[in-house]
PDB file of C-alpha atoms in Angstrom:
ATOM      1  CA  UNK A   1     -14.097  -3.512   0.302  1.00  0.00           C
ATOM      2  CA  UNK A   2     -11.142  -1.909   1.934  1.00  0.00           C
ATOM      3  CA  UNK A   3      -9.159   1.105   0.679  1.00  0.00           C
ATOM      4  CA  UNK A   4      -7.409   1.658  -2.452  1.00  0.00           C
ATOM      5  CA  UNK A   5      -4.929   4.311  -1.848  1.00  0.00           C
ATOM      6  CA  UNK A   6      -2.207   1.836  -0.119  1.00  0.00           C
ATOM      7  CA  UNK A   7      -3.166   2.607   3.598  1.00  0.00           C
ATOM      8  CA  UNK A   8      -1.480   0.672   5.482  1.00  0.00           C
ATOM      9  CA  UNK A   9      -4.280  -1.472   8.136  1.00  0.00           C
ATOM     10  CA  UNK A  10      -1.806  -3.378  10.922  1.00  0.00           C
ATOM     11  CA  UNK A  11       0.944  -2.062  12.604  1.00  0.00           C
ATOM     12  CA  UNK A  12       2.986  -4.208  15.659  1.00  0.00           C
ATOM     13  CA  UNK A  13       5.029  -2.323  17.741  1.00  0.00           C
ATOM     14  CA  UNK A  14       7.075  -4.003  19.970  1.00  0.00           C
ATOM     15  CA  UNK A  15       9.626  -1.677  22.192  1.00  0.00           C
ATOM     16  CA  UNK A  16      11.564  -0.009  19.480  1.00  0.00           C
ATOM     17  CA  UNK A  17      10.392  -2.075  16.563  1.00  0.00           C
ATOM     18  CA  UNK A  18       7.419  -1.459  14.202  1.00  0.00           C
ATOM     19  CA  UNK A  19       6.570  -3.704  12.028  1.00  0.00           C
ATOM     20  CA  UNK A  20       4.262  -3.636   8.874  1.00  0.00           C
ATOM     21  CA  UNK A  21       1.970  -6.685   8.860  1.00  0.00           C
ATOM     22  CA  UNK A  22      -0.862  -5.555   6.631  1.00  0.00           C
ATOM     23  CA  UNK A  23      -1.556  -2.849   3.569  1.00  0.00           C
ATOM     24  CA  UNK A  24      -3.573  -2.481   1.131  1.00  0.00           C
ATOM     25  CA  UNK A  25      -1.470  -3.505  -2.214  1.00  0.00           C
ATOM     26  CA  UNK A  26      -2.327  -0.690  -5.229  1.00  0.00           C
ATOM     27  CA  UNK A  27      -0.918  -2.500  -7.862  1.00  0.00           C
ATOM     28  CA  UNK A  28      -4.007  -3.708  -9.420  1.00  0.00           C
ATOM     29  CA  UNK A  29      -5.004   0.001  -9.786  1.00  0.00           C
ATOM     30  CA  UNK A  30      -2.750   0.248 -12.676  1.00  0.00           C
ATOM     31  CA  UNK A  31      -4.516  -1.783 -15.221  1.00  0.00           C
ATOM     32  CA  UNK A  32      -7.623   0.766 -14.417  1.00  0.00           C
ATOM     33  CA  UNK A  33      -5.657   3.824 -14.756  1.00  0.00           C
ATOM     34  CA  UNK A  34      -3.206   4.561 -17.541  1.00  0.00           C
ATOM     35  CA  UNK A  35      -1.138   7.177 -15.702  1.00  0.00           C
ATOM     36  CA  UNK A  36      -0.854   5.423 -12.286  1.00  0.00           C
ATOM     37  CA  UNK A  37       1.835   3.536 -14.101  1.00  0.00           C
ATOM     38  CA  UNK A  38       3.710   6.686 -14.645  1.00  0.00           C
ATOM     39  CA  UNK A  39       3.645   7.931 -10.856  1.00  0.00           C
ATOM     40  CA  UNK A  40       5.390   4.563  -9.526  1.00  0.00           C
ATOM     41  CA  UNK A  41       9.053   5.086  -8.640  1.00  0.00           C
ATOM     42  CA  UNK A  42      11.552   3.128 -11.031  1.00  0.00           C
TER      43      UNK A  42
END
């Protein structure tokens, strides 16, 4: 379930803070495709 583009699902904003408290992680994508690998930032 959920998405697997890395959305990101929780966001707390607090005055003139946001914080990130949930995503969805891709990094198990790249065992299923070969050229996802090559697309990640070194």
């Amino acid at each position: 379930t959920g998405a697997d583009n890395g959305s990101i699902s929780h966001i707390v904003v607090q005055g003139d803070t946001m914080t990130l408290r949930r995503f969805n992680d891709t990094a198990h994508l790249i065992d299923q495709d070969p050229l996802a690998a090559a697309a990640l930032p070194t």
